[in-house]
Amino acid sequence: MKFSVVLVLVSHILIAVSGRWHQSESTLAVHSVPLGSEASFHWRVELTTEQIVAEVHYAAEEYSWFAVGFSNYGELKQADYCVLWVDWHRETHLEDASSDVDSKLNTDEQQDCTNFEWKKHGNVTKFTFTRKFDTCDERDYVIEVDNRTISQFLLTLITVYYLIASVQRGTTHLVWLKGSGPLTSVAGLQVADAKSSGMSRTELLRIHHPKPQFPADAWQHEIRADRVQVPNVETTYWCHVQKLPSSMRRKHHVLQFGPAIQQGNEHLVHHMEVFHCAGPADVDVPLYNGPCDAPNRPERTQICKKVLAAWAMGADAFVYPEEAGLPIGGENFNRFVMLEVHYNNPELLAGNVDSSGIRFIFTKSLRKYDAGVIELGLEYTDKMAIPPGQEAFLLSGHCISECTGVGLPQSGIKIFGSQLHTHLTGRRVVTRHIRDGEELPMLNYDNHYSTHFQEIRLLPQPVTVLPGDSLITTCTYETLDRENVTLGGFAISDEMCVNYIHYYPNSKLEVCKSAISDDALRTYFRYMKEWESQRTSGDKGISDNYKSIEWTKVRVAALHDLYEVAPLGMQCNGSDGSRLPGLWDNIASTPVRLPLAPMARGCP
Ligand SMILES: *[C@@H]1O[C@H](CO)[C@@H](O)[C@H](O)[C@H]1NC(C)=O
Ligand SMILES: *[C@@H]1O[C@H](CO)[C@@H](O)[C@H](O)[C@H]1NC(C)=O
Ligand SMILES: *[C@@H]1O[C@H](CO)[C@@H](O)[C@H](O)[C@H]1NC(C)=O
Ligand SMILES: *[C@@H]1O[C@H](CO)[C@@H](O)[C@H](O)[C@H]1NC(C)=O
């Protein structure tokens, strides 16, 4: 089933704004995401009126009802829906409803799915409605708007600038249900009455960035899968090693990368990444083409793990800012890359063949700056741990001012993109930005983070980070269903807390991450043995020591407090892998004297 994106019914007011990163056309962009294989969601963000205009297309038999809405992490119960339903007089209604803990739908007293219009062509229904970011109805999902940035900008800049800086970022989980009718009312419906249902993740309130001009010699190159028979299992990771053309012996810039999805497979291709096989230029990598986890995948393909491009369902193309491009190619560049496609097939459809991939735009007319990537957050080690049974446990990784001081150029860097990263238990990620003790607007955040939706996202506007600034990345983990402690590390069952920031001009700093200092950790394990009678010991390794602790409420709280105040061990490394000069052990985190005020909602 295919749908073309034809909108849009509702007219709106244009705001005249100048500036490359925030032109009025940003409010015009229409985004799309599939809802299963027979429906799709299209929307536009209206910043000035703080609402989204949505259009849903779905195929169904006569009298069917269709609910679409939001929930925190994609659960169908305790979700907020707009429900289209048909009564037996063939009258069509749209109602604001929510599902409770027992999955029962109830009509909301306050109705917030407004400006309803619909059309039908054959068995396809298309309907539109508008929805305020924050309806102030406690039963509705809040699309938060952070207005704390206003004081920063108020004096010098116009209102729209503030609006763009302040809209919520991060993941929104769209949920949907489809069932048969006619109905007499929405009230009393159960989630289980739906014949099909599902969830799609997207960045709902994204800012559309107008495309900069590409030079005349810009060319397109697609790294695609080659007629993959998509297995009829829920999850498949397909890996395909390919070699870039010989023109890449010369240095190029990537200006843009984006999805090249085979038509009709929009609902199957969940996310894709292109990895560079970073190694000496003359190293050959086998052109493997098969499941990523197959036992016969050659060991030599394991060097293909430096991320060049990442895309996830519902995302637009990633466009580099006018001043910068991602360097690729050159004499010392190994031309092998690996495409990884995650096929998500919850309907267990058989017989699909796919050749989707990522489309790059390259140029040899180099832009002014090379773009670079810095890793912020926690070191990949077992020094940090998350006790089991936690609803929300926080770990923070620091990029302290001493490290940005030696690693960044005097005029600072401009950060334009960010990719947040945790493994399975991460629920929230935020990177705070501190200058001279004062907290500036957050660099990036996602309050509904999912490990299954890791896009490289453009920031609403580039953020300047100066030498001496500090960046604190905090991840919130949920381990309610784990019986043992979760440790930091590389395995998918371990945890990470990372923000890969994309910036220019490329500088020598590449890793700015922390963990608790070794001394503080040793002291902690000794304390646990002597005062809490735990089986920790100076002879055991870190992982074993953490595993030797029986986690009570008090011990969990004490671990949290320890992580908050303990001195750090810093990894402040350059792009050649060596440590930048400085004393990086047993060092204090940069203090935050003036934190941001908590976020306020504009509700009575
Ligand atoms: C809708 O109609 C199309 C074409 O007639 C058909 O292929 C499809 O199965 C129908 N879908 C539903 C849900 O009825
Ligand atoms: C938790 O740890 C115990 C003791 O090491 C081990 O036997 C058990 O398999 C672990 N449970 C899980 C789910 O890994
Ligand atoms: C940082 O540099 C140190 C010293 O060279 C090295 O041991 C460590 O592995 C590096 N860390 C990273 C993440 O590159
Ligand atoms: C943000 O909105 C809240 C609620 O409307 C208001 O009280 C607060 O003053 C606003 N903050 C700024 C900086 O405008």
XYZ file of C-alpha atoms and ligand atoms in Angstrom:
660
model
C 0.000 0.000 0.000
C 1.473 3.334 -1.012
C 0.399 6.860 -0.212
C 1.476 10.013 -1.863
C 1.955 13.034 0.332
C -0.634 15.532 -0.819
C -1.500 18.248 1.590
C -2.475 20.567 3.032
C -5.928 21.668 3.819
C -5.369 24.337 6.397
C -4.015 27.750 5.507
C -1.657 29.636 7.745
C 0.121 32.902 8.259
C 3.661 33.388 7.092
C 6.105 35.193 9.247
C 8.754 37.148 7.456
C 12.093 36.353 8.995
C 15.550 36.553 7.601
C 18.535 34.428 8.425
C 19.788 31.201 6.952
C 18.814 28.887 9.753
C 15.308 30.089 10.327
C 13.452 31.198 7.302
C 9.712 31.311 7.167
C 9.650 28.250 4.960
C 10.525 26.237 8.048
C 6.912 26.439 9.068
C 5.804 25.143 5.686
C 7.686 21.879 5.613
C 5.570 18.760 5.674
C 7.048 15.675 7.318
C 5.853 12.087 7.023
C 6.172 8.812 8.845
C 4.491 5.448 8.114
C 2.060 3.961 10.641
C 2.390 0.283 9.816
C 2.018 -0.787 6.190
C -1.475 0.608 5.559
C -1.412 4.069 7.099
C 0.770 7.136 7.266
C 1.047 10.326 9.306
C 1.945 13.676 7.752
C 2.364 16.904 9.674
C 3.480 20.475 9.755
C 4.704 22.460 12.748
C 3.228 25.909 13.397
C 5.517 27.674 15.812
C 3.623 30.919 16.194
C 0.343 29.264 17.109
C 2.120 26.461 18.989
C 0.295 23.662 17.254
C 0.783 20.891 14.767
C -1.388 20.336 11.723
C -1.702 16.608 11.116
C -3.002 14.565 8.196
C -3.547 10.821 8.456
C -4.089 8.437 5.539
C -5.300 4.902 6.136
C -6.844 2.058 4.197
C -9.715 0.171 5.775
C -13.113 -1.275 5.102
C -16.295 0.751 5.462
C -17.166 2.021 8.980
C -13.671 1.364 10.380
C -12.371 3.534 13.203
C -8.824 4.832 13.426
C -7.107 6.297 16.475
C -3.793 8.154 16.333
C -1.963 9.848 19.181
C 0.935 10.009 21.569
C 2.373 8.181 24.534
C 5.595 8.466 26.500
C 7.469 5.469 25.091
C 5.019 3.996 22.596
C 2.730 2.096 24.947
C -0.871 1.804 23.689
C -2.412 2.155 27.117
C -2.197 5.421 29.004
C -1.963 7.089 25.627
C -3.605 10.213 24.247
C -5.601 9.711 21.017
C -7.627 11.512 18.374
C -10.168 8.926 17.206
C -11.987 8.972 13.882
C -15.115 6.841 14.046
C -18.318 6.314 12.069
C -21.773 5.844 13.561
C -24.530 3.773 11.990
C -25.999 6.837 10.260
C -22.650 6.921 8.408
C -21.821 10.109 10.217
C -18.029 10.569 10.724
C -16.664 11.982 14.015
C -13.273 12.907 15.417
C -12.964 12.763 19.186
C -10.215 13.451 21.697
C -9.870 10.399 23.943
C -7.326 8.678 26.134
C -6.694 5.102 27.130
C -6.361 4.334 30.832
C -4.160 1.876 32.732
C -6.597 -0.913 31.853
C -6.428 -0.025 28.128
C -9.996 1.307 28.107
C -10.695 4.376 25.964
C -12.498 7.340 27.512
C -13.613 10.533 25.821
C -11.817 13.599 27.193
C -14.023 16.281 28.706
C -11.861 18.900 27.045
C -11.757 18.251 23.275
C -8.413 19.182 21.716
C -8.423 17.514 18.281
C -9.708 20.508 16.349
C -10.323 21.668 12.755
C -11.349 18.193 11.679
C -11.785 17.567 7.953
C -11.863 14.304 6.062
C -12.109 12.790 2.580
C -12.493 9.303 1.260
C -11.227 7.736 -1.979
C -12.114 4.074 -2.331
C -10.975 2.378 0.832
C -8.496 5.139 1.756
C -9.582 7.769 4.260
C -7.584 10.969 4.709
C -8.278 13.264 7.624
C -6.674 16.352 9.093
C -6.818 17.995 12.481
C -4.806 20.438 14.562
C -3.447 19.896 18.030
C -1.861 22.422 20.409
C 1.609 21.541 21.687
C 0.296 21.854 25.237
C -3.481 21.645 25.634
C -3.287 22.088 29.413
C -5.575 19.070 29.740
C -3.959 16.753 32.254
C -5.135 13.775 30.215
C -3.295 14.948 27.099
C 0.312 14.289 26.144
C 2.381 17.463 26.452
C 4.570 18.483 23.547
C 6.782 20.649 25.730
C 7.997 24.069 24.771
C 10.943 25.354 26.735
C 10.622 29.112 27.076
C 13.633 29.570 29.360
C 15.785 30.616 26.479
C 13.771 33.762 25.954
C 15.781 35.957 28.285
C 18.923 35.025 26.373
C 17.560 36.287 23.115
C 14.865 38.785 23.974
C 16.986 41.882 23.842
C 18.729 41.281 20.583
C 16.525 39.046 18.537
C 13.046 38.689 17.302
C 10.392 36.418 18.674
C 10.563 33.709 16.062
C 14.181 33.197 16.842
C 13.201 32.487 20.402
C 10.466 30.146 19.284
C 12.864 28.098 17.206
C 15.361 27.902 20.031
C 12.742 26.795 22.475
C 10.657 24.128 20.802
C 10.923 20.721 22.260
C 13.446 18.351 20.849
C 13.772 14.658 20.823
C 11.644 11.679 20.123
C 7.866 11.522 19.990
C 6.173 8.140 20.042
C 3.117 8.077 17.772
C 0.652 5.295 18.535
C -2.248 4.097 16.404
C -5.186 1.670 16.511
C -7.510 0.506 13.745
C -10.752 -1.401 14.253
C -14.107 -2.192 12.693
C -17.283 -0.191 13.151
C -19.825 1.243 13.172
C -19.674 2.495 16.761
C -22.134 4.291 18.969
C -19.368 6.099 20.821
C -15.654 5.951 21.545
C -16.206 5.472 25.249
C -15.878 1.836 26.219
C -13.614 0.815 23.371
C -10.636 -1.274 24.422
C -7.183 -1.166 22.902
C -7.690 -4.897 22.317
C -10.738 -4.136 20.103
C -8.342 -2.849 17.472
C -7.696 -5.268 14.626
C -4.278 -3.765 14.110
C -2.170 -1.308 16.054
C 1.347 -0.047 16.310
C 3.830 2.652 17.164
C 6.187 4.862 15.158
C 8.913 7.141 16.466
C 9.688 10.506 14.995
C 11.120 13.905 15.823
C 7.803 15.743 15.813
C 8.811 19.357 16.387
C 11.752 19.502 14.093
C 12.946 22.678 12.498
C 13.257 22.488 8.756
C 16.574 23.931 7.601
C 16.575 25.424 4.132
C 19.140 23.780 1.921
C 22.311 25.758 1.246
C 23.475 26.105 -2.342
C 25.436 23.148 -3.672
C 28.353 23.748 -6.044
C 27.842 22.808 -9.695
C 30.174 19.815 -9.378
C 28.212 18.249 -6.516
C 27.296 14.672 -7.323
C 25.161 11.998 -5.835
C 26.245 8.550 -4.725
C 24.017 5.898 -3.219
C 25.171 3.177 -0.875
C 22.346 0.702 -1.259
C 21.374 -2.785 -0.265
C 21.222 -5.193 -3.185
C 17.845 -6.928 -3.519
C 17.764 -8.230 0.043
C 15.072 -10.858 0.669
C 13.732 -9.353 3.880
C 13.194 -12.295 6.263
C 9.742 -12.699 7.820
C 11.062 -12.154 11.323
C 10.618 -9.017 13.388
C 14.238 -7.798 13.451
C 16.940 -8.162 10.817
C 20.234 -6.276 10.689
C 21.633 -6.541 7.173
C 25.288 -5.649 6.514
C 26.710 -4.897 3.085
C 30.337 -3.831 2.525
C 30.992 -1.751 -0.582
C 33.847 0.234 -2.039
C 33.568 3.930 -2.837
C 34.492 4.936 -6.420
C 38.086 5.701 -7.284
C 37.336 9.414 -7.544
C 37.400 9.259 -3.742
C 41.192 9.033 -3.887
C 40.830 12.764 -3.827
C 39.469 14.530 -0.748
C 35.775 15.435 -0.905
C 33.192 16.955 1.377
C 29.871 15.324 2.185
C 27.246 18.057 1.844
C 24.219 15.959 2.662
C 23.092 12.413 3.318
C 19.565 11.094 3.425
C 17.287 8.140 2.874
C 16.941 6.383 -0.490
C 14.085 4.061 0.400
C 12.751 1.617 -2.134
C 9.196 2.633 -2.886
C 6.701 0.520 -1.001
C 9.182 -0.482 1.709
C 8.850 2.697 3.794
C 7.353 0.723 6.679
C 10.114 -1.942 6.671
C 13.297 0.120 6.713
C 13.642 1.137 10.331
C 17.084 2.668 10.367
C 20.314 2.642 8.392
C 23.909 3.536 9.081
C 26.944 3.794 6.853
C 30.191 2.911 8.603
C 33.651 3.704 7.371
C 36.083 0.785 7.437
C 38.762 2.941 9.017
C 42.150 1.418 8.359
C 45.189 1.929 6.141
C 44.236 2.956 2.603
C 45.558 -0.271 1.069
C 43.677 -2.683 3.343
C 41.110 -4.801 1.514
C 37.839 -5.555 3.246
C 35.733 -8.516 2.067
C 32.574 -7.328 0.279
C 30.330 -9.102 2.777
C 26.613 -9.044 2.066
C 24.453 -10.782 4.664
C 22.976 -10.635 8.152
C 25.239 -8.613 10.471
C 25.194 -11.304 13.145
C 25.839 -14.283 10.837
C 28.621 -16.605 12.030
C 30.268 -16.459 8.607
C 30.617 -12.672 8.605
C 34.363 -12.132 8.044
C 36.275 -10.855 11.044
C 37.939 -8.230 8.856
C 34.618 -6.405 8.403
C 34.704 -5.564 12.114
C 36.864 -2.525 11.364
C 33.834 -0.981 9.650
C 32.501 0.899 12.651
C 33.257 4.572 12.324
C 29.863 6.213 11.687
C 29.715 8.290 8.496
C 25.970 8.666 8.251
C 22.919 7.564 10.205
C 19.240 7.738 9.355
C 16.130 6.530 11.161
C 12.532 6.169 9.982
C 10.692 9.460 10.010
C 13.828 11.574 9.639
C 14.641 13.954 6.808
C 17.990 14.246 5.060
C 20.882 15.589 7.142
C 22.208 18.729 5.472
C 25.554 20.194 6.508
C 25.600 23.929 7.143
C 26.854 26.139 4.345
C 30.286 26.695 5.874
C 31.251 23.070 6.428
C 31.342 19.583 4.971
C 32.289 16.187 6.314
C 35.723 15.269 4.941
C 35.820 11.982 3.061
C 38.319 10.429 0.663
C 41.897 11.426 0.022
C 45.168 9.576 -0.420
C 45.183 7.936 3.009
C 41.507 7.091 3.036
C 40.386 3.475 2.935
C 37.530 3.432 0.426
C 35.559 0.574 1.984
C 32.304 1.380 3.754
C 29.581 -0.809 5.205
C 25.856 -0.200 4.979
C 23.824 -1.567 7.870
C 20.057 -1.708 7.432
C 17.720 -2.534 10.291
C 14.542 -4.098 8.887
C 11.647 -3.946 11.298
C 8.926 -6.370 10.290
C 6.461 -6.771 13.188
C 3.726 -7.865 10.781
C 6.098 -10.718 9.756
C 5.473 -9.995 6.075
C 7.151 -12.474 3.723
C 8.409 -12.007 0.185
C 9.642 -8.423 0.437
C 12.745 -7.567 -1.550
C 14.598 -4.408 -0.658
C 17.338 -2.241 -2.131
C 17.129 0.789 0.144
C 20.166 2.743 1.220
C 21.666 6.127 1.914
C 22.133 8.819 -0.691
C 25.159 11.075 -0.294
C 25.901 14.358 -1.993
C 29.662 14.806 -2.469
C 31.762 17.638 -3.819
C 35.432 18.119 -4.462
C 34.967 21.894 -4.211
C 35.802 21.912 -0.541
C 33.933 24.234 1.753
C 35.638 26.613 4.142
C 35.681 24.187 7.079
C 36.000 20.482 7.686
C 33.299 19.239 10.033
C 34.352 17.076 12.971
C 32.846 14.924 15.690
C 33.523 15.078 19.450
C 32.395 12.375 21.867
C 30.862 13.716 25.070
C 29.570 11.745 28.021
C 30.805 8.726 29.917
C 33.896 6.726 29.219
C 33.162 3.228 27.875
C 34.125 1.440 31.108
C 32.608 -0.491 33.975
C 33.505 2.259 36.443
C 29.938 3.519 36.353
C 27.030 1.235 37.200
C 23.246 1.264 37.381
C 21.667 -0.755 40.184
C 18.810 -3.130 39.248
C 15.143 -2.302 39.812
C 15.478 1.441 39.173
C 12.730 3.533 37.640
C 15.088 6.436 36.882
C 18.783 6.310 37.746
C 21.057 9.093 36.524
C 24.644 8.960 35.315
C 26.538 12.035 34.165
C 29.610 12.351 31.974
C 31.560 15.579 32.120
C 33.500 17.515 29.535
C 35.183 19.899 31.963
C 36.407 23.408 31.276
C 40.095 22.415 31.570
C 39.635 20.058 28.617
C 37.745 22.425 26.299
C 40.352 24.997 27.365
C 43.230 23.028 25.846
C 41.274 21.309 23.078
C 39.219 24.007 21.349
C 40.383 26.927 19.200
C 40.297 30.399 20.726
C 37.242 31.469 18.740
C 35.380 28.336 19.748
C 33.472 25.813 17.665
C 29.963 25.802 16.241
C 27.957 22.707 17.007
C 25.229 22.054 14.450
C 24.311 18.412 15.005
C 24.029 15.868 17.785
C 23.504 12.130 18.066
C 22.526 10.912 21.506
C 23.458 7.357 22.348
C 22.671 4.837 25.076
C 21.889 1.133 25.009
C 18.657 -0.599 26.043
C 17.856 0.999 29.411
C 18.340 4.674 28.423
C 15.124 6.717 28.699
C 16.326 10.306 28.665
C 19.513 12.099 27.593
C 20.442 15.733 28.038
C 23.627 17.755 27.467
C 23.858 20.939 29.541
C 26.133 23.821 28.624
C 27.929 25.907 31.271
C 29.992 29.054 30.798
C 31.668 30.837 33.737
C 29.423 28.980 36.157
C 26.231 30.007 34.417
C 24.092 27.452 32.667
C 23.191 28.377 29.076
C 20.290 26.838 27.114
C 20.635 23.078 26.833
C 22.818 21.933 23.978
C 20.498 19.037 23.203
C 18.057 16.772 24.988
C 15.556 13.999 24.459
C 13.023 13.367 27.202
C 11.548 10.362 25.382
C 14.768 8.808 24.222
C 14.789 5.370 22.634
C 17.849 3.356 21.702
C 15.894 2.245 18.634
C 15.725 5.768 17.253
C 19.207 7.204 17.001
C 19.275 9.891 14.390
C 21.942 12.472 13.902
C 19.789 15.527 14.516
C 20.415 19.062 13.390
C 20.168 21.536 16.246
C 17.545 24.270 15.741
C 20.450 26.693 15.408
C 24.220 26.210 15.768
C 25.566 26.585 19.304
C 28.966 28.151 19.936
C 31.134 26.429 22.525
C 34.180 28.367 23.703
C 37.360 27.105 25.326
C 36.602 26.924 29.062
C 32.923 26.019 28.624
C 31.830 22.769 30.168
C 29.309 20.257 28.841
C 27.539 17.797 31.109
C 25.763 14.846 29.515
C 23.255 13.129 31.797
C 21.445 9.896 30.977
C 18.450 8.488 32.818
C 18.141 4.705 32.908
C 15.253 2.409 33.748
C 16.233 -1.041 35.032
C 12.939 -2.245 36.562
C 13.153 -5.597 34.777
C 16.831 -6.257 35.509
C 17.847 -8.442 38.410
C 21.565 -7.613 38.352
C 23.581 -4.440 38.262
C 24.097 -2.929 34.756
C 27.649 -1.819 34.045
C 29.123 0.603 31.587
C 30.657 -1.122 28.543
C 30.375 -2.104 24.914
C 27.888 -5.009 24.980
C 24.281 -4.197 24.161
C 23.356 -5.371 27.686
C 25.911 -2.908 29.120
C 25.230 0.805 29.100
C 26.653 3.905 27.496
C 25.919 7.609 27.871
C 27.239 9.524 24.877
C 26.491 12.551 22.763
C 28.356 12.640 19.446
C 28.416 16.320 18.547
C 28.986 17.444 14.951
C 30.733 20.766 14.592
C 33.191 22.964 12.724
C 35.962 23.986 12.368
C 37.521 20.579 12.979
C 39.758 20.867 16.048
C 42.140 18.530 17.790
C 39.755 17.519 20.590
C 37.930 14.277 19.801
C 37.037 12.655 23.122
C 35.888 14.643 26.168
C 34.468 12.063 28.539
C 34.696 11.143 32.182
C 34.125 8.439 34.763
C 34.461 8.387 38.523
C 38.140 8.543 39.539
C 39.853 5.238 40.325
C 40.740 6.392 43.844
C 37.175 7.356 44.686
C 35.910 4.033 43.396
C 38.454 2.044 45.438
C 37.483 3.983 48.545
C 33.823 3.272 47.846
C 34.334 -0.499 47.536
C 36.398 -0.471 50.739
C 33.659 1.444 52.514
C 31.023 -1.015 51.282
C 33.047 -3.846 52.776
C 33.920 -2.237 56.098
C 30.712 -0.378 56.913
C 28.071 -2.203 54.927
C 29.506 -5.739 55.147
C 29.311 -6.275 51.391
C 31.527 -8.851 49.713
C 33.542 -6.216 47.884
C 37.305 -6.599 48.006
C 40.560 -4.989 46.961
C 41.393 -8.202 45.101
C 38.335 -8.135 42.871
C 37.952 -6.242 39.622
C 35.496 -3.384 39.280
C 32.695 -5.413 37.671
C 32.962 -8.145 40.285
C 32.928 -5.591 43.051
C 29.749 -3.955 41.758
C 28.181 -7.403 41.376
C 29.061 -8.172 44.999
C 26.782 -5.473 46.332
C 23.241 -6.202 47.413
C 21.251 -3.214 46.279
C 18.964 -1.655 48.879
C 17.233 1.711 48.581
C 19.797 3.311 50.851
C 22.757 1.883 48.951
C 21.276 3.018 45.639
C 20.866 6.539 47.022
C 24.422 6.475 48.360
C 25.802 5.399 44.975
C 23.905 8.212 43.296
C 25.309 10.730 45.802
C 28.813 9.352 45.323
C 28.609 9.829 41.555
C 27.368 13.392 42.057
C 30.283 14.531 44.217
C 33.221 12.218 43.534
C 36.246 13.526 41.608
C 36.581 12.461 37.994
C 39.001 10.682 35.760
C 38.889 12.508 32.420
C 39.528 11.250 28.922
C 40.582 14.413 27.140
C 41.971 12.996 23.900
C 42.972 14.316 20.518
C 42.017 12.867 17.150
C 45.289 10.904 17.043
C 44.098 8.990 20.129
C 46.594 10.543 22.543
C 45.772 12.489 25.704
C 45.930 16.254 25.475
C 48.388 17.790 27.932
C 47.021 18.197 31.451
C 46.308 16.434 34.713
C 43.217 14.384 34.112
C 42.986 12.145 37.170
C 41.190 13.045 40.376
C 39.894 16.252 38.956
C 36.735 18.078 40.047
C 33.786 18.614 37.729
C 33.164 22.199 36.626
C 30.768 23.808 39.120
C 27.354 25.120 38.019
C 26.666 28.208 40.121
C 23.603 29.414 38.231
C 21.547 26.494 36.928
C 18.641 27.049 34.523
C 15.312 27.548 36.261
C 12.978 24.573 35.965
C 10.797 24.581 32.898
C 7.383 26.190 33.312
C 4.193 25.452 31.386
C 1.900 28.207 30.222
C -1.201 26.675 31.830
C -3.600 28.345 34.240
C -7.813 -1.306 -0.254
O -7.915 -1.419 -1.649
C -6.735 -1.886 -2.294
C -6.919 -1.781 -3.785
O -8.238 -2.025 -4.137
C -6.439 -3.302 -1.812
O -5.253 -3.787 -2.414
C -6.265 -3.304 -0.312
O -6.081 -4.604 0.177
C -7.472 -2.654 0.378
N -7.123 -2.514 1.791
C -8.002 -2.723 2.776
C -7.476 -2.589 4.148
O -9.157 -2.984 2.568
C 22.330 -12.342 37.777
O 23.513 -12.747 38.470
C 23.475 -14.089 38.936
C 24.711 -14.320 39.798
O 25.860 -13.906 39.106
C 23.407 -15.029 37.745
O 23.347 -16.352 38.178
C 22.142 -14.702 36.959
O 22.094 -15.477 35.781
C 22.122 -13.225 36.575
N 20.845 -12.895 35.964
C 20.738 -12.375 34.741
C 19.365 -12.101 34.254
O 21.719 -12.133 34.049
C 42.651 8.426 25.422
O 44.054 8.400 25.529
C 44.560 7.446 26.445
C 46.072 7.619 26.522
O 46.620 7.562 25.230
C 44.154 6.045 26.003
O 44.598 5.100 26.961
C 42.642 5.974 25.893
O 42.247 4.724 25.388
C 42.132 7.070 24.972
N 40.687 7.028 24.986
C 39.954 7.079 23.893
C 38.496 6.972 24.065
O 40.446 7.218 22.784
C 7.687 30.802 30.676
O 6.320 30.534 30.810
C 5.866 30.595 32.156
C 4.413 30.170 32.158
O 3.678 30.885 31.207
C 6.035 32.010 32.700
O 5.614 32.062 34.058
C 7.501 32.365 32.620
O 7.680 33.694 33.036
C 7.997 32.211 31.194
N 9.430 32.420 31.171
C 10.001 33.304 30.391
C 11.489 33.408 30.529
O 9.347 33.988 29.628
